[in-house]
Coordinates of C-alpha atoms in Angstrom, one line a residue:
X1 CA 159.5 88.4 98.8
X2 CA 162.2 91.0 99.3
X3 CA 163.2 92.0 102.8
X4 CA 162.2 95.6 102.3
X5 CA 158.7 94.5 101.1
X6 CA 158.4 92.3 104.2
X7 CA 159.3 95.2 106.4
X8 CA 156.7 97.4 104.6
X9 CA 154.0 94.8 105.1
X10 CA 154.9 94.3 108.8
X11 CA 154.8 98.1 109.3
X12 CA 151.4 98.3 107.5
X13 CA 149.9 95.4 109.5
X14 CA 151.0 97.0 112.7
X15 CA 148.3 99.6 111.8
X16 CA 145.7 97.0 111.5
X17 CA 142.5 97.7 113.4
X18 CA 141.2 94.8 115.5
X19 CA 138.2 94.9 117.6
X20 CA 134.4 94.3 117.9
X21 CA 134.8 91.2 115.7
X22 CA 136.4 93.3 112.9
X23 CA 139.7 92.9 111.3
X24 CA 140.6 95.9 109.1
X25 CA 143.4 96.4 106.6
X26 CA 141.5 99.4 105.1
X27 CA 143.4 101.9 103.1
X28 CA 146.9 100.5 103.7
X29 CA 147.8 100.8 100.0
X30 CA 149.4 97.3 99.9
X31 CA 150.2 95.6 96.6
X32 CA 149.8 91.9 97.4
X33 CA 150.6 89.6 94.4
X34 CA 151.1 86.1 95.7
X35 CA 150.7 83.8 98.7
X36 CA 154.0 84.8 100.2
X37 CA 153.1 88.4 100.2
X38 CA 150.0 87.8 102.4
X39 CA 151.5 85.3 104.8
X40 CA 151.2 87.6 107.8
X41 CA 147.8 88.8 106.8
X42 CA 146.6 85.2 106.5
X43 CA 148.1 84.3 109.9
X44 CA 146.1 87.2 111.5
X45 CA 142.9 86.0 109.9
X46 CA 143.4 82.4 111.0
X47 CA 144.2 83.4 114.5
X48 CA 141.3 85.8 114.9
X49 CA 138.5 84.0 116.8
X50 CA 135.0 85.2 116.2
X51 CA 135.8 87.1 113.0
X52 CA 132.6 88.9 111.9
X53 CA 133.9 91.7 109.6
X54 CA 136.8 91.8 107.3
X55 CA 138.0 95.0 105.6
X56 CA 140.3 94.6 102.7
X57 CA 139.5 97.8 100.8
X58 CA 142.1 100.2 99.6
X59 CA 144.7 97.5 98.8
X60 CA 145.3 95.5 95.6
X61 CA 145.3 91.7 95.5
X62 CA 146.5 89.3 92.8
X63 CA 144.9 85.9 92.1
X64 CA 147.3 83.9 94.3
X65 CA 147.1 86.3 97.1
X66 CA 143.3 86.1 97.0
X67 CA 143.5 82.3 97.0
X68 CA 145.6 82.3 100.1
X69 CA 143.2 84.6 101.9
X70 CA 140.3 82.5 100.8
X71 CA 141.9 79.4 102.3
X72 CA 142.1 81.2 105.6
X73 CA 138.4 82.2 105.4
X74 CA 137.2 78.6 105.0
X75 CA 137.0 78.2 108.7
X76 CA 135.3 81.6 109.4
X77 CA 131.7 80.6 109.7
X78 CA 130.8 83.7 111.8
X79 CA 131.9 86.1 109.1
X80 CA 129.0 88.5 108.3
X81 CA 130.4 91.7 106.7
X82 CA 132.9 91.8 103.8
X83 CA 134.1 95.3 102.9
X84 CA 136.0 94.5 99.8
X85 CA 135.8 97.6 97.7
X86 CA 138.8 98.9 95.6
X87 CA 140.7 95.6 95.9
X88 CA 141.9 95.2 92.3
X89 CA 143.6 98.4 91.3
X90 CA 146.1 97.8 88.4
X91 CA 145.0 94.2 88.1
X92 CA 144.0 92.7 84.7
X93 CA 140.3 92.4 84.4
X94 CA 140.7 88.8 83.5
X95 CA 142.2 88.2 87.0
X96 CA 139.4 89.6 89.0
X97 CA 136.6 87.0 88.4
X98 CA 139.1 84.2 89.4
X99 CA 140.0 86.1 92.6
X100 CA 136.3 86.7 93.4
X101 CA 135.4 83.1 92.8
X102 CA 138.1 81.9 95.3
X103 CA 136.9 84.3 98.0
X104 CA 133.2 83.5 97.3
X105 CA 133.8 79.7 97.4
X106 CA 135.6 80.1 100.8
X107 CA 132.6 81.9 102.3
X108 CA 130.3 79.2 101.0
X109 CA 132.5 76.4 102.3
X110 CA 132.7 78.1 105.7
X111 CA 128.9 78.3 105.9
X112 CA 129.2 82.0 106.5
X113 CA 125.9 84.0 106.6
X114 CA 126.6 87.5 105.1
X115 CA 124.7 90.6 106.0
X116 CA 126.9 93.1 104.1
X117 CA 128.9 92.7 100.9
X118 CA 130.7 95.7 99.5
X119 CA 132.6 95.2 96.2
X120 CA 132.4 98.8 95.0
X121 CA 135.0 100.6 92.9
X122 CA 136.4 97.4 91.5
X123 CA 135.7 98.0 87.7
X124 CA 135.2 94.2 87.1
X125 CA 132.6 94.4 84.3
X126 CA 130.1 91.7 83.5
X127 CA 132.8 89.0 84.0
X128 CA 133.2 90.2 87.6
X129 CA 129.5 89.7 88.2
X130 CA 129.9 86.1 87.0
X131 CA 132.7 85.8 89.6
X132 CA 130.2 86.5 92.5
X133 CA 127.2 84.9 90.8
X134 CA 127.4 81.6 92.7
X135 CA 128.0 83.3 96.0
X136 CA 124.9 85.5 95.5
X137 CA 122.8 82.5 94.8
X138 CA 124.1 80.5 97.8
X139 CA 122.7 80.2 101.3
X140 CA 125.6 82.5 102.4
X141 CA 123.7 85.4 100.9
X142 CA 120.1 84.4 102.0
X143 CA 120.8 86.7 105.0
X144 CA 122.3 89.5 103.0
X145 CA 120.9 92.9 104.0
X146 CA 123.3 95.3 102.1
X147 CA 124.8 94.9 98.7
X148 CA 127.1 97.6 97.4
X149 CA 128.3 97.4 93.8
X150 CA 129.0 101.1 93.1
X151 CA 131.3 101.9 90.1
X152 CA 131.9 98.3 89.0
X153 CA 131.3 98.8 85.2
X154 CA 128.7 96.0 85.2
X155 CA 127.0 97.2 82.0
X156 CA 123.8 95.7 80.7
X157 CA 125.1 92.2 80.7
X158 CA 126.3 92.4 84.3
X159 CA 123.0 93.9 85.4
X160 CA 121.1 91.0 83.9
X161 CA 123.4 88.4 85.5
X162 CA 123.1 90.2 88.8
X163 CA 119.3 90.4 88.5
X164 CA 119.0 86.6 87.8
X165 CA 121.3 85.9 90.8
X166 CA 119.1 88.0 93.1
X167 CA 116.0 86.4 91.9
X168 CA 117.5 82.9 92.3
X169 CA 118.7 83.9 95.8
X170 CA 115.1 84.9 96.7
X171 CA 113.6 81.7 95.3
X172 CA 116.2 79.5 97.1
X173 CA 115.8 81.3 100.4
X174 CA 112.1 80.6 100.4
X175 CA 112.8 77.0 99.8
X176 CA 115.1 77.0 102.9
X177 CA 112.5 78.8 105.0
X178 CA 114.4 82.0 105.4
X179 CA 113.3 84.7 103.0
X180 CA 115.9 86.9 101.4
X181 CA 115.3 90.4 102.7
X182 CA 117.7 92.8 101.0
X183 CA 117.4 96.3 102.4
X184 CA 120.2 98.4 100.8
X185 CA 121.1 98.2 97.1
X186 CA 123.8 100.4 95.7
X187 CA 124.9 100.2 92.1
X188 CA 125.8 103.7 90.8
X189 CA 128.0 104.3 87.8
X190 CA 127.5 100.9 86.2
X191 CA 126.2 101.7 82.7
X192 CA 123.1 99.6 83.3
X193 CA 121.0 101.5 80.9
X194 CA 117.3 100.5 80.3
X195 CA 117.9 96.7 79.8
X196 CA 120.0 96.3 82.9
X197 CA 117.7 98.5 85.0
X198 CA 114.6 96.7 83.8
X199 CA 116.1 93.3 84.7
X200 CA 117.0 94.5 88.2
X201 CA 113.5 96.0 88.5
X202 CA 112.1 92.4 88.2
X203 CA 114.3 91.3 91.1
X204 CA 113.4 94.4 93.2
X205 CA 109.7 93.7 92.7
X206 CA 110.1 90.1 93.9
X207 CA 112.3 91.0 96.8
X208 CA 109.9 93.6 98.3
X209 CA 112.1 94.5 101.3
X210 CA 114.2 97.3 100.0
X211 CA 114.8 100.4 102.2
X212 CA 117.4 102.2 100.1
X213 CA 118.0 102.1 96.4
X214 CA 121.0 104.0 95.0
X215 CA 121.4 103.8 91.2
X216 CA 122.9 107.1 90.0
X217 CA 124.6 107.7 86.7
X218 CA 123.5 104.6 84.8
X219 CA 122.3 105.9 81.5
X220 CA 118.7 105.0 82.3
X221 CA 116.0 106.8 80.4
X222 CA 112.2 106.8 80.9
X223 CA 111.7 103.2 79.9
X224 CA 114.0 101.9 82.5
X225 CA 112.8 104.4 85.0
X226 CA 109.2 103.3 84.5
X227 CA 110.2 99.7 85.2
X228 CA 112.0 100.7 88.3
X229 CA 109.1 102.9 89.5
X230 CA 106.8 99.9 89.1
X231 CA 109.1 97.8 91.3
X232 CA 109.5 100.5 93.9
X233 CA 105.7 100.3 94.6
X234 CA 106.3 96.7 95.9
X235 CA 108.8 97.8 98.4
X236 CA 106.7 99.6 101.0
X237 CA 109.5 100.3 103.5
X238 CA 111.6 102.4 101.1
X239 CA 113.3 105.3 102.8
X240 CA 115.9 106.5 100.3
X241 CA 115.6 106.8 96.5
X242 CA 118.7 108.0 94.6
X243 CA 118.5 108.0 90.8
X244 CA 120.7 111.0 90.3
X245 CA 122.0 111.7 86.8
X246 CA 119.6 109.5 84.8
X247 CA 117.1 110.8 82.3
X248 CA 113.5 110.7 83.6
X249 CA 111.7 113.3 81.4
X250 CA 108.0 113.6 81.9
X251 CA 107.0 110.0 81.5
X252 CA 109.6 108.7 83.9
X253 CA 108.8 111.3 86.5
X254 CA 105.1 110.6 86.3
X255 CA 105.8 106.9 86.8
X256 CA 107.9 107.7 89.9
X257 CA 105.2 110.0 91.2
X258 CA 102.6 107.2 91.0
X259 CA 105.0 104.9 92.9
X260 CA 105.7 107.5 95.6
X261 CA 101.9 107.7 96.3
X262 CA 102.2 104.2 97.8
X263 CA 105.3 104.9 99.8
X264 CA 104.9 106.4 103.3
X265 CA 108.4 106.0 104.7
X266 CA 110.4 107.8 102.1
X267 CA 112.9 110.3 103.7
X268 CA 115.3 111.1 100.9
X269 CA 114.5 111.6 97.2
X270 CA 117.4 112.4 94.9
X271 CA 116.2 113.0 91.3
X272 CA 118.9 115.6 90.7
X273 CA 120.2 115.9 87.1
X274 CA 117.4 113.7 85.9
X275 CA 115.7 116.1 83.5
X276 CA 112.5 116.2 85.5
X277 CA 111.5 119.5 83.9
X278 CA 108.6 121.7 84.9
X279 CA 105.7 119.3 84.2
X280 CA 107.5 116.6 86.3
X281 CA 108.2 119.0 89.1
X282 CA 104.6 119.9 89.3
X283 CA 103.6 116.3 89.5
X284 CA 106.2 115.8 92.3
X285 CA 104.7 118.8 94.1
X286 CA 101.3 117.0 93.9
X287 CA 102.7 113.9 95.7
X288 CA 104.3 116.2 98.2
X289 CA 100.9 117.6 99.0
X290 CA 99.3 114.2 99.1
X291 CA 101.8 112.0 100.8
X292 CA 105.5 111.6 101.8
X293 CA 104.8 112.6 105.4
X294 CA 108.3 112.2 106.8
X295 CA 110.4 113.4 103.8
X296 CA 113.6 115.1 104.9
X297 CA 115.5 115.7 101.7
X298 CA 114.4 116.5 98.1
X299 CA 116.9 117.0 95.3
X300 CA 115.6 118.3 92.0
X301 CA 118.7 120.1 90.9
X302 CA 119.8 120.5 87.3
X303 CA 116.4 119.4 85.9
X304 CA 115.5 122.3 83.5
X305 CA 112.8 123.4 85.9
X306 CA 111.5 127.0 85.4
X307 CA 110.7 129.6 88.1
X308 CA 106.9 129.0 88.3
X309 CA 107.3 125.2 88.6
X310 CA 110.0 125.6 91.3
X311 CA 107.7 127.9 93.3
X312 CA 105.0 125.1 93.1
X313 CA 107.5 122.7 94.6
X314 CA 108.5 125.2 97.3
X315 CA 104.9 125.8 98.3
X316 CA 104.2 122.1 98.4
X317 CA 106.8 121.6 101.2
X318 CA 105.1 124.1 103.5
X319 CA 103.6 121.5 105.7
X320 CA 106.5 119.1 105.7
X321 CA 107.6 119.2 109.3
X322 CA 110.5 116.8 108.8
X323 CA 111.9 118.6 105.8
X324 CA 115.6 119.6 106.1
X325 CA 116.9 120.3 102.6
X326 CA 115.3 121.3 99.3
X327 CA 117.8 121.4 96.4
X328 CA 116.7 123.3 93.2
X329 CA 120.1 124.5 92.2
X330 CA 121.1 124.4 88.5
X331 CA 117.6 124.9 87.1
X332 CA 116.3 127.6 84.8
X333 CA 115.0 130.2 87.3
X334 CA 116.9 133.4 86.4
X335 CA 118.0 136.0 88.9
X336 CA 114.5 137.2 89.6
X337 CA 113.3 133.6 89.9
X338 CA 116.0 132.7 92.4
X339 CA 115.1 135.7 94.5
X340 CA 111.3 134.8 94.3
X341 CA 112.1 131.2 95.4
X342 CA 114.2 132.4 98.3
X343 CA 111.5 134.9 99.3
X344 CA 108.8 132.1 99.1
X345 CA 110.9 129.8 101.4
X346 CA 111.6 132.6 103.8
X347 CA 108.0 133.6 104.0
X348 CA 107.2 130.0 105.1
X349 CA 110.0 130.2 107.7
X350 CA 111.9 127.6 105.7
X351 CA 114.6 129.7 104.1
X352 CA 117.4 127.8 105.9
X353 CA 116.5 124.5 104.2
X354 CA 116.9 125.8 100.6
X355 CA 120.2 124.8 99.1
X356 CA 122.4 127.2 97.2
X357 CA 121.2 128.5 93.8
X358 CA 124.7 129.5 92.7
X359 CA 124.7 127.3 89.6
X360 CA 121.3 128.4 88.2
X361 CA 121.2 128.2 84.4
X362 CA 119.1 131.3 83.9
X363 CA 115.7 131.7 82.2
X364 CA 115.1 129.4 79.2
X365 CA 115.6 130.9 75.7
X366 CA 112.1 131.8 74.5
X367 CA 113.1 131.8 70.9
X368 CA 114.1 128.2 71.0
X369 CA 110.8 127.3 72.6
X370 CA 108.9 129.0 69.9
X371 CA 110.7 127.2 67.1
X372 CA 110.0 123.8 68.7
X373 CA 106.3 124.7 69.2
X374 CA 105.9 125.8 65.6
X375 CA 107.3 122.5 64.4
X376 CA 104.8 120.6 66.6
X377 CA 102.0 122.8 65.3
X378 CA 102.9 122.1 61.6
X379 CA 103.0 118.3 62.2
X380 CA 99.5 118.2 63.6
X381 CA 97.6 120.7 61.4
X382 CA 96.7 118.2 58.6
X383 CA 95.2 115.7 61.0
X384 CA 93.1 118.2 62.7
X385 CA 91.6 119.6 59.5
X386 CA 90.6 116.0 58.5
X387 CA 89.0 115.3 61.9
X388 CA 87.0 118.6 61.8
X389 CA 85.6 117.7 58.4
X390 CA 84.2 114.4 59.6
X391 CA 82.6 116.0 62.6
X392 CA 80.8 118.6 60.4
X393 CA 79.3 115.9 58.2
X394 CA 78.1 114.0 61.3
X395 CA 76.5 117.2 62.6
X396 CA 74.6 117.8 59.3
X397 CA 73.1 114.3 59.5
X398 CA 71.9 114.9 63.0
X399 CA 70.0 118.0 61.9
X400 CA 68.1 116.1 59.3
X401 CA 67.1 113.1 61.5
X402 CA 66.7 112.4 65.2
X403 CA 66.6 108.7 66.2
X404 CA 66.0 107.9 62.6
X405 CA 62.8 110.0 62.2
X406 CA 62.7 113.1 60.1
X407 CA 61.7 116.2 62.0
X408 CA 58.6 118.2 60.7
X409 CA 59.9 121.5 62.0
X410 CA 63.0 123.4 62.9
X411 CA 62.7 122.9 66.7
X412 CA 66.0 122.0 68.4
X413 CA 66.4 118.2 69.0
X414 CA 67.2 116.8 72.4
X415 CA 70.6 115.1 72.6
X416 CA 70.8 112.2 75.0
X417 CA 72.8 109.4 73.5
X418 CA 76.5 108.9 74.4
X419 CA 77.4 109.2 70.7
X420 CA 75.7 112.6 70.5
X421 CA 77.4 113.8 73.7
X422 CA 80.7 112.7 72.4
X423 CA 80.1 114.5 69.1
X424 CA 79.4 117.7 71.0
X425 CA 82.6 117.4 73.0
X426 CA 84.6 116.9 69.9
X427 CA 83.3 120.1 68.3
X428 CA 81.2 122.2 70.8
X429 CA 78.9 125.0 69.7
X430 CA 76.7 127.4 71.6
X431 CA 73.6 126.1 69.8
X432 CA 74.4 122.5 70.8
X433 CA 75.3 123.4 74.3
X434 CA 71.9 125.0 74.8
X435 CA 70.2 122.1 73.0
X436 CA 71.7 119.7 75.6
X437 CA 69.8 121.3 78.4
X438 CA 69.8 119.1 81.5
X439 CA 71.7 116.4 79.5
X440 CA 74.8 118.6 80.1
X441 CA 75.2 116.8 83.5
X442 CA 75.9 113.6 81.6
X443 CA 78.9 115.1 79.8
X444 CA 81.4 114.1 82.4
X445 CA 80.6 110.4 81.7
X446 CA 82.1 110.9 78.3
X447 CA 85.3 112.5 79.6
X448 CA 88.3 110.4 80.6
X449 CA 89.5 112.4 83.7
X450 CA 92.6 110.2 83.9
X451 CA 93.7 111.7 80.5
X452 CA 94.8 115.3 81.4
X453 CA 95.1 116.3 77.7
X454 CA 91.5 115.2 76.9
X455 CA 90.2 117.0 80.0
X456 CA 92.1 120.2 79.3
X457 CA 91.0 120.1 75.7
X458 CA 87.3 119.8 76.6
X459 CA 87.5 122.5 79.2
X460 CA 89.1 125.0 76.8
X461 CA 86.7 124.2 74.0
X462 CA 83.6 124.7 76.2
X463 CA 85.1 127.9 77.8
X464 CA 85.7 129.3 74.3
X465 CA 81.8 129.5 74.0
X466 CA 81.6 132.0 76.8
X467 CA 79.7 135.2 76.2
X468 CA 77.8 137.7 78.3
X469 CA 74.4 136.6 76.9
X470 CA 72.7 135.4 80.1
X471 CA 71.5 131.9 79.0
X472 CA 74.8 131.1 77.3
X473 CA 76.9 132.4 80.1
X474 CA 75.0 130.3 82.6
X475 CA 75.2 127.2 80.5
X476 CA 78.9 127.5 79.9
X477 CA 79.8 128.2 83.6
X478 CA 77.6 125.4 84.9
X479 CA 79.3 123.0 82.5
X480 CA 82.7 124.3 83.5
X481 CA 81.8 123.7 87.1
X482 CA 80.7 120.2 86.4
X483 CA 84.0 119.4 84.6
X484 CA 86.2 120.9 87.2
X485 CA 84.3 119.4 90.2
X486 CA 85.0 116.0 88.7
X487 CA 88.7 116.8 87.9
X488 CA 89.4 118.3 91.3
X489 CA 87.4 115.7 93.2
X490 CA 90.0 113.0 92.5
X491 CA 93.7 112.8 93.6
X492 CA 95.9 115.8 93.9
X493 CA 98.2 114.2 91.3
X494 CA 95.3 114.0 88.8
X495 CA 94.4 117.7 89.3
X496 CA 98.0 118.9 89.1
X497 CA 98.6 117.0 85.9
X498 CA 95.4 118.5 84.5
X499 CA 96.5 122.0 85.4
X500 CA 100.0 121.6 84.0
X501 CA 98.6 120.2 80.7
X502 CA 96.1 123.1 80.7
X503 CA 99.0 125.6 81.1
X504 CA 100.9 123.9 78.3
X505 CA 97.9 124.2 76.0
X506 CA 97.5 127.9 77.0
X507 CA 101.2 128.5 76.1
X508 CA 102.2 129.3 79.7
X509 CA 104.4 126.3 80.2
X510 CA 106.8 124.5 77.9
X511 CA 105.6 120.8 77.7
X512 CA 107.0 117.6 76.3
X513 CA 105.4 115.8 73.3
X514 CA 103.1 117.1 70.7
X515 CA 100.5 119.0 72.6
X516 CA 99.0 121.7 70.4
X517 CA 98.7 125.2 71.9
X518 CA 95.3 126.9 71.5
X519 CA 94.7 130.4 70.4
X520 CA 93.2 131.9 73.6
X521 CA 90.1 134.0 73.7
X522 CA 89.0 136.2 76.7
X523 CA 86.1 133.9 77.6
X524 CA 88.5 131.1 78.5
X525 CA 90.2 133.2 81.1
X526 CA 86.9 134.6 82.4
X527 CA 85.7 131.0 82.9
X528 CA 88.8 130.3 85.0
X529 CA 88.2 133.6 86.9
X530 CA 84.8 132.2 87.8
X531 CA 86.2 128.7 88.7
X532 CA 88.9 129.9 91.1
X533 CA 86.2 131.5 93.2
X534 CA 84.3 128.3 93.7
X535 CA 84.6 125.9 96.6
X536 CA 86.0 123.1 94.5
X537 CA 89.0 125.2 93.5
X538 CA 91.3 124.9 96.5
X539 CA 93.9 127.4 97.6
X540 CA 96.9 125.3 96.5
X541 CA 95.4 124.9 93.0
X542 CA 95.1 128.7 92.9
X543 CA 98.7 129.1 94.0
X544 CA 99.8 126.8 91.2
X545 CA 97.9 128.6 88.6
X546 CA 98.9 132.0 89.9
X547 CA 102.6 131.2 89.7
X548 CA 102.2 130.9 85.9
X549 CA 99.5 133.5 85.3
X550 CA 101.4 136.2 87.1
X551 CA 104.2 136.0 84.7
X552 CA 104.0 138.1 81.5
X553 CA 103.4 135.9 78.5
X554 CA 102.8 136.6 74.9
X555 CA 100.1 134.0 75.0
X556 CA 97.9 136.4 77.0
X557 CA 98.4 139.6 75.1
X558 CA 95.2 139.3 73.2
X559 CA 93.3 138.8 76.5
X560 CA 94.8 141.5 78.7
X561 CA 91.6 142.6 80.4
X562 CA 90.4 139.1 81.1
X563 CA 93.9 138.2 82.3
X564 CA 93.8 141.1 84.8
X565 CA 90.5 139.8 86.2
X566 CA 91.8 136.3 86.5
X567 CA 95.0 137.4 88.2
X568 CA 93.0 139.5 90.6
X569 CA 90.8 136.6 91.5
X570 CA 93.8 134.3 91.9
X571 CA 95.6 136.8 94.2
X572 CA 92.5 137.0 96.4
X573 CA 92.1 133.2 96.5
X574 CA 95.8 132.7 97.3
X575 CA 95.6 135.0 100.3
X576 CA 92.3 133.5 101.7
X577 CA 92.7 132.1 105.2
X578 CA 91.4 128.7 105.9

């Protein structure tokens, strides 16, 4: 080693921080290639009694240098915290696993019991994970509480290797009578994708002790998100969920919402840049209403959320006494929407917690929405014509016979069987609705309230029968009441998902998937006007509906008078005092 290099190292080591059981060489920018280059560093490690934390980050170590340090660590049985991020800059990827194995073997030989291991920003790929695999499986990691592997380029393969190592660690820890209780897991920017995420989800579900999970920017879409969501439910102490910059869409968001229902300690949710969209935002608003009592931060930025859905989210945080920050920047609110959101937050005396809206994307292009909707309509038309034909034939047969016996007159039959009720729901008519009589109360048994599309479809079909003829009007409204009482009698998430699907079918909200929009008639809006005045239709449901109904929409042009009545009823309901 040249004399000037030795002088540089001596000067750098003079800046070493020593204290509280910690020896730190953090950020010295040293390039240490061989054993000679780390002689002074090794001496300090060997002479440090009671070493509990070693910081090597911000330097670069060659294989021989790592081996020399490893030799010094073989006697450090009290070592608990290894901060070894950014240790291999400008090193060949093939060198890194060898260096990691040397360091890991030393920790195992020493009998160290780690609580923190940080190997972030090392770009070691799947082979690097193999370099720490044995360490992670060993008793040295049975006590691990924090594992940080941010920006390591693990990829799918590395994610799978890591997952198996964590599972094995948990299994072996139980055999040794000291359960592995990992609390913090950080693995952002690792290209884990669905397969890697799903593999890790299995480990998380087994571990069950996680408090923080950070997995941003990993190319995970709804399949991987659903697997992770299922695992999160088994970690009841979760406080921080950071999945920023993955792709949730509706299905992934709904899965996360179901998980959040079971988590009472969550303080930070970062689903920014996750394509949550409006339907997902509404579902998240439901879980805000229903749970998450100590939530402090909510990030739903850059998610293609429109103004009305953003307002639903804002209104849902009204009673969150611990809330400090709500980030809805980079969505599709438009200038008026941004102002409406600010006003809503200020009216709740929470204006200071709303993050900047400076990167708002503006209102979505309605022409693009129309083109996509027309394509969906065309794809479904043929199937619906076929289904209607079959239903008509079945109806004709019922008119001829009732319970297998020919009728002698034209008196209306009484429908009681589940098959007959199901037939009515598939193609309602005023005649059959009246014919049902008291049997209308049995209709709800034929509706799957957990399926928001089915429930919304049934509601709109029955509401389309509305007219001012007293008997029909009463029958329709009573049936609507029965349907909505059941739907709103369940969880808030169930009712919000129903309402968002209803809005999609009414053409007031752009949805995902092939949900066919209906051609609205005034009676449907008049039924809703009646419903919002009933006790089962809570104020927050009215607020949600009003956010969308109050916006001008082409879907409501043919029902302008009925729309005005509904909007008036909603406004009154929204301002009711409870």
